[in-house]
Amino acid sequence: MHFLRKDPALKLLCAVLLLVLAGALLLSDRYWVAANRPVVDDLAEVKVPPELGEMISAIDAYGVHIQRVPSKAEQYVAIKRASYGLEAPVPSHANMSAPRFGYSVRETTFLGMPFWYNVEYGHVLFFRSDWGVVAAPLNEVGHAALDKANGRDLRASSGVPWWSHVWGWLFVAGVGLALWLWHRRTVRWRAENGYI
C-alpha cells in the first residue's frame, strides 16, 4: 500500500474506480452477474393522434411488459421494512406516465455496468408505471400518424443514447490505466532501490 501513498494519481484513480463499482453494484438496477436484459430508452415526449385510439390501453394490451427491477439498495430497504413488519408500498396506476416515444434494446451487463446492446424492437411507444415499462412497436401507418401529429419525423430527429449502454468499458479502461500506473510506479521504485 505504500505505492498508493506515494502516487496521488494512482490513489485518486483507485478511489474513483471503487466508487463507480460500489455505485454500480448497489444503486443500479442491473444484475451483478453477466446478464442480457430488455431496456427502453426514453427519446421524446409525443402527442398521440386521435386516430391511433386510446394508447395506454392499446400499449398495455399488445405491448411487451418489462417488470421494474429494484436496485440492491431498494431491495435492502424492503427487507429491512419487512423485518419490522412494515408492508411494501403497493404499485399504483396514479404514477403512470403518458405515452412516450422510445427505443427498445437488449443490454448486456456485468457487475451492474452495461457493456453492449443490440436492437430488440427498435422505435416504440411506451409508458412507465410503478410496476415497470410497457412498450409497443408501431407499424409504418402508426409511425406516419405519429409523425404527422408531432410535425416531424420522430425516428430521424430522436438520437438513441448508445453511450448509456456501453459505459462499462470506461471502467475497464480505468482499471487498465490503474494497472499501468501501478506498473510504472513499481519500475520506478525498483530503479530507485537498486533492484534493476
mmCIF file of C-alpha atoms in Angstrom:
data_model
loop_
_atom_site.group_PDB
_atom_site.id
_atom_site.type_symbol
_atom_site.label_atom_id
_atom_site.label_comp_id
_atom_site.label_asym_id
_atom_site.label_seq_id
_atom_site.Cartn_x
_atom_site.Cartn_y
_atom_site.Cartn_z
ATOM 1 C CA MET A 1 0.000 0.000 0.000
ATOM 2 C CA HIS A 2 2.993 2.326 0.267
ATOM 3 C CA PHE A 3 2.792 2.595 -3.542
ATOM 4 C CA LEU A 4 -0.554 4.382 -3.229
ATOM 5 C CA ARG A 5 0.716 6.846 -0.630
ATOM 6 C CA LYS A 6 3.493 7.984 -2.961
ATOM 7 C CA ASP A 7 1.451 8.164 -6.164
ATOM 8 C CA PRO A 8 -1.529 10.557 -5.853
ATOM 9 C CA ALA A 9 -2.728 9.897 -9.435
ATOM 10 C CA LEU A 10 -2.980 6.159 -8.747
ATOM 11 C CA LYS A 11 -4.607 6.818 -5.378
ATOM 12 C CA LEU A 12 -7.227 9.101 -6.924
ATOM 13 C CA LEU A 13 -7.925 6.701 -9.798
ATOM 14 C CA CYS A 14 -8.355 3.729 -7.427
ATOM 15 C CA ALA A 15 -10.765 5.762 -5.271
ATOM 16 C CA VAL A 16 -12.841 6.738 -8.322
ATOM 17 C CA LEU A 17 -12.901 3.128 -9.574
ATOM 18 C CA LEU A 18 -14.039 1.860 -6.161
ATOM 19 C CA LEU A 19 -16.801 4.482 -6.001
ATOM 20 C CA VAL A 20 -18.004 3.620 -9.514
ATOM 21 C CA LEU A 21 -18.001 -0.104 -8.734
ATOM 22 C CA ALA A 22 -19.855 0.396 -5.428
ATOM 23 C CA GLY A 23 -22.393 2.663 -7.123
ATOM 24 C CA ALA A 24 -22.941 0.188 -9.965
ATOM 25 C CA LEU A 25 -23.334 -2.742 -7.579
ATOM 26 C CA LEU A 26 -25.596 -1.042 -5.034
ATOM 27 C CA LEU A 27 -27.526 1.686 -6.852
ATOM 28 C CA SER A 28 -28.047 0.181 -10.308
ATOM 29 C CA ASP A 29 -30.995 -2.000 -11.238
ATOM 30 C CA ARG A 30 -28.647 -4.092 -13.386
ATOM 31 C CA TYR A 31 -27.666 -7.606 -12.287
ATOM 32 C CA TRP A 32 -24.303 -8.370 -10.675
ATOM 33 C CA VAL A 33 -23.568 -11.371 -12.882
ATOM 34 C CA ALA A 34 -23.465 -11.361 -16.670
ATOM 35 C CA ALA A 35 -26.974 -10.744 -17.981
ATOM 36 C CA ASN A 36 -28.880 -9.688 -21.052
ATOM 37 C CA ARG A 37 -31.915 -7.566 -20.225
ATOM 38 C CA PRO A 38 -34.534 -5.537 -22.116
ATOM 39 C CA VAL A 39 -34.351 -1.743 -21.809
ATOM 40 C CA VAL A 40 -36.418 1.067 -23.334
ATOM 41 C CA ASP A 41 -34.640 4.387 -23.831
ATOM 42 C CA ASP A 42 -36.843 7.468 -23.486
ATOM 43 C CA LEU A 43 -36.375 9.563 -26.631
ATOM 44 C CA ALA A 44 -39.172 12.136 -26.709
ATOM 45 C CA GLU A 45 -42.499 13.331 -25.410
ATOM 46 C CA VAL A 46 -45.142 12.879 -28.087
ATOM 47 C CA LYS A 47 -48.671 13.925 -28.948
ATOM 48 C CA VAL A 48 -50.695 10.837 -29.787
ATOM 49 C CA PRO A 49 -53.151 11.460 -32.645
ATOM 50 C CA PRO A 50 -56.787 10.508 -32.015
ATOM 51 C CA GLU A 51 -56.800 8.110 -34.995
ATOM 52 C CA LEU A 52 -54.460 5.820 -33.058
ATOM 53 C CA GLY A 53 -57.105 5.471 -30.345
ATOM 54 C CA GLU A 54 -56.623 5.307 -26.575
ATOM 55 C CA MET A 55 -52.935 4.433 -26.481
ATOM 56 C CA ILE A 56 -52.453 3.372 -22.849
ATOM 57 C CA SER A 57 -54.980 0.541 -23.275
ATOM 58 C CA ALA A 58 -53.560 -0.454 -26.673
ATOM 59 C CA ILE A 59 -49.958 -0.465 -25.460
ATOM 60 C CA ASP A 60 -50.963 -2.407 -22.336
ATOM 61 C CA ALA A 61 -52.901 -4.975 -24.373
ATOM 62 C CA TYR A 62 -50.400 -5.516 -27.211
ATOM 63 C CA GLY A 63 -47.090 -4.300 -25.820
ATOM 64 C CA VAL A 64 -44.149 -6.031 -24.194
ATOM 65 C CA HIS A 65 -44.252 -5.825 -20.383
ATOM 66 C CA ILE A 66 -40.868 -5.253 -18.713
ATOM 67 C CA GLN A 67 -41.106 -5.511 -14.950
ATOM 68 C CA ARG A 68 -39.156 -2.929 -12.948
ATOM 69 C CA VAL A 69 -36.194 -4.446 -11.101
ATOM 70 C CA PRO A 70 -35.366 -2.574 -7.885
ATOM 71 C CA SER A 71 -31.763 -1.628 -7.118
ATOM 72 C CA LYS A 72 -29.870 -3.555 -4.439
ATOM 73 C CA ALA A 73 -30.287 -0.604 -2.054
ATOM 74 C CA GLU A 74 -34.077 -0.654 -2.619
ATOM 75 C CA GLN A 75 -34.111 -4.425 -2.053
ATOM 76 C CA TYR A 76 -32.216 -3.961 1.216
ATOM 77 C CA VAL A 77 -34.689 -1.298 2.404
ATOM 78 C CA ALA A 78 -37.609 -3.598 1.501
ATOM 79 C CA ILE A 79 -36.048 -6.462 3.506
ATOM 80 C CA LYS A 80 -35.499 -4.151 6.492
ATOM 81 C CA ARG A 81 -39.089 -2.868 6.272
ATOM 82 C CA ALA A 82 -40.384 -6.442 6.184
ATOM 83 C CA SER A 83 -38.275 -7.368 9.218
ATOM 84 C CA TYR A 84 -40.048 -4.590 11.165
ATOM 85 C CA GLY A 85 -43.449 -5.792 9.974
ATOM 86 C CA LEU A 86 -43.981 -2.944 7.511
ATOM 87 C CA GLU A 87 -45.608 -3.798 4.194
ATOM 88 C CA ALA A 88 -44.053 -2.877 0.879
ATOM 89 C CA PRO A 89 -45.675 0.050 -0.959
ATOM 90 C CA VAL A 90 -48.289 -1.152 -3.418
ATOM 91 C CA PRO A 91 -47.624 -0.199 -7.064
ATOM 92 C CA SER A 92 -50.127 2.457 -8.124
ATOM 93 C CA HIS A 93 -51.545 3.416 -11.510
ATOM 94 C CA ALA A 94 -51.596 7.025 -10.277
ATOM 95 C CA ASN A 95 -47.895 7.291 -11.158
ATOM 96 C CA MET A 96 -48.349 6.146 -14.766
ATOM 97 C CA SER A 97 -46.712 8.305 -17.424
ATOM 98 C CA ALA A 98 -48.327 9.460 -20.640
ATOM 99 C CA PRO A 99 -47.285 7.556 -23.788
ATOM 100 C CA ARG A 100 -43.755 8.458 -24.872
ATOM 101 C CA PHE A 101 -41.541 7.673 -27.857
ATOM 102 C CA GLY A 102 -38.634 5.356 -27.118
ATOM 103 C CA TYR A 103 -36.160 2.812 -28.423
ATOM 104 C CA SER A 104 -36.133 -0.835 -27.346
ATOM 105 C CA VAL A 105 -32.778 -2.621 -26.933
ATOM 106 C CA ARG A 106 -31.312 -5.624 -25.135
ATOM 107 C CA GLU A 107 -28.431 -4.582 -22.900
ATOM 108 C CA THR A 108 -25.505 -6.851 -21.945
ATOM 109 C CA THR A 109 -24.340 -6.152 -18.397
ATOM 110 C CA PHE A 110 -21.786 -7.337 -15.837
ATOM 111 C CA LEU A 111 -21.148 -6.139 -12.262
ATOM 112 C CA GLY A 112 -24.036 -3.694 -12.592
ATOM 113 C CA MET A 113 -22.455 -1.969 -15.612
ATOM 114 C CA PRO A 114 -23.556 -2.017 -19.274
ATOM 115 C CA PHE A 115 -21.096 -3.231 -21.911
ATOM 116 C CA TRP A 116 -23.076 -3.703 -25.112
ATOM 117 C CA TYR A 117 -26.545 -3.545 -26.610
ATOM 118 C CA ASN A 118 -28.500 -4.955 -29.535
ATOM 119 C CA VAL A 119 -31.666 -3.565 -31.072
ATOM 120 C CA GLU A 120 -34.690 -5.532 -29.906
ATOM 121 C CA TYR A 121 -37.872 -3.831 -31.196
ATOM 122 C CA GLY A 122 -36.386 -0.508 -32.240
ATOM 123 C CA HIS A 123 -38.659 2.540 -32.032
ATOM 124 C CA VAL A 124 -41.660 2.022 -29.755
ATOM 125 C CA LEU A 125 -44.434 3.838 -27.937
ATOM 126 C CA PHE A 126 -44.238 3.118 -24.224
ATOM 127 C CA PHE A 127 -45.422 4.160 -20.797
ATOM 128 C CA ARG A 128 -43.911 3.762 -17.336
ATOM 129 C CA SER A 129 -45.648 2.894 -14.096
ATOM 130 C CA ASP A 130 -44.635 1.721 -10.630
ATOM 131 C CA TRP A 131 -44.792 -1.820 -11.996
ATOM 132 C CA GLY A 132 -42.409 -1.233 -14.909
ATOM 133 C CA VAL A 133 -42.413 -0.363 -18.601
ATOM 134 C CA VAL A 134 -44.845 -1.459 -21.303
ATOM 135 C CA ALA A 135 -43.640 -0.868 -24.880
ATOM 136 C CA ALA A 136 -45.310 -1.494 -28.227
ATOM 137 C CA PRO A 137 -43.640 -1.227 -31.642
ATOM 138 C CA LEU A 138 -45.554 0.657 -34.316
ATOM 139 C CA ASN A 139 -46.059 -0.292 -37.956
ATOM 140 C CA GLU A 140 -45.454 2.236 -40.740
ATOM 141 C CA VAL A 141 -49.059 3.512 -40.571
ATOM 142 C CA GLY A 142 -48.650 4.198 -36.849
ATOM 143 C CA HIS A 143 -45.297 5.945 -37.378
ATOM 144 C CA ALA A 144 -46.779 8.099 -40.147
ATOM 145 C CA ALA A 145 -49.723 9.153 -37.921
ATOM 146 C CA LEU A 146 -47.370 9.903 -35.016
ATOM 147 C CA ASP A 147 -45.010 11.928 -37.235
ATOM 148 C CA LYS A 148 -47.943 13.921 -38.642
ATOM 149 C CA ALA A 149 -49.339 14.706 -35.167
ATOM 150 C CA ASN A 150 -45.920 15.847 -33.902
ATOM 151 C CA GLY A 151 -44.883 17.742 -37.036
ATOM 152 C CA ARG A 152 -41.578 15.914 -37.513
ATOM 153 C CA ASP A 153 -40.060 12.553 -38.314
ATOM 154 C CA LEU A 154 -39.569 11.212 -34.784
ATOM 155 C CA ARG A 155 -37.284 8.367 -35.862
ATOM 156 C CA ALA A 156 -34.911 10.737 -37.662
ATOM 157 C CA SER A 157 -34.912 13.502 -35.042
ATOM 158 C CA SER A 158 -34.504 11.378 -31.896
ATOM 159 C CA GLY A 159 -30.992 10.093 -31.296
ATOM 160 C CA VAL A 160 -30.539 6.837 -29.415
ATOM 161 C CA PRO A 161 -28.329 7.323 -26.309
ATOM 162 C CA TRP A 162 -25.928 4.465 -27.148
ATOM 163 C CA TRP A 163 -23.337 5.663 -24.602
ATOM 164 C CA SER A 164 -25.678 4.726 -21.738
ATOM 165 C CA HIS A 165 -25.348 1.071 -22.826
ATOM 166 C CA VAL A 166 -21.542 0.891 -23.189
ATOM 167 C CA TRP A 167 -20.089 2.997 -20.360
ATOM 168 C CA GLY A 168 -18.844 -0.138 -18.574
ATOM 169 C CA TRP A 169 -15.882 -0.068 -20.958
ATOM 170 C CA LEU A 170 -14.754 3.192 -19.317
ATOM 171 C CA PHE A 171 -14.461 1.263 -16.046
ATOM 172 C CA VAL A 172 -12.363 -1.407 -17.806
ATOM 173 C CA ALA A 173 -10.166 1.334 -19.311
ATOM 174 C CA GLY A 174 -9.814 2.856 -15.833
ATOM 175 C CA VAL A 175 -8.684 -0.493 -14.409
ATOM 176 C CA GLY A 176 -6.167 -0.782 -17.263
ATOM 177 C CA LEU A 177 -4.868 2.721 -16.540
ATOM 178 C CA ALA A 178 -4.575 1.896 -12.817
ATOM 179 C CA LEU A 179 -2.571 -1.242 -13.617
ATOM 180 C CA TRP A 180 -0.281 0.773 -15.907
ATOM 181 C CA LEU A 181 0.250 3.437 -13.212
ATOM 182 C CA TRP A 182 0.958 0.694 -10.666
ATOM 183 C CA HIS A 183 3.475 -0.939 -13.021
ATOM 184 C CA ARG A 184 5.169 2.409 -13.745
ATOM 185 C CA ARG A 185 5.450 3.143 -10.021
ATOM 186 C CA THR A 186 6.847 -0.345 -9.338
ATOM 187 C CA VAL A 187 9.516 0.039 -12.039
ATOM 188 C CA ARG A 188 10.480 3.464 -10.650
ATOM 189 C CA TRP A 189 10.656 2.081 -7.084
ATOM 190 C CA ARG A 190 12.819 -0.852 -8.191
ATOM 191 C CA ALA A 191 15.164 1.500 -10.045
ATOM 192 C CA GLU A 192 15.418 3.815 -7.000
ATOM 193 C CA ASN A 193 16.225 0.885 -4.697
ATOM 194 C CA GLY A 194 18.747 -0.814 -6.989
ATOM 195 C CA TYR A 195 16.701 -3.889 -7.972
ATOM 196 C CA ILE A 196 17.147 -3.231 -11.697
#
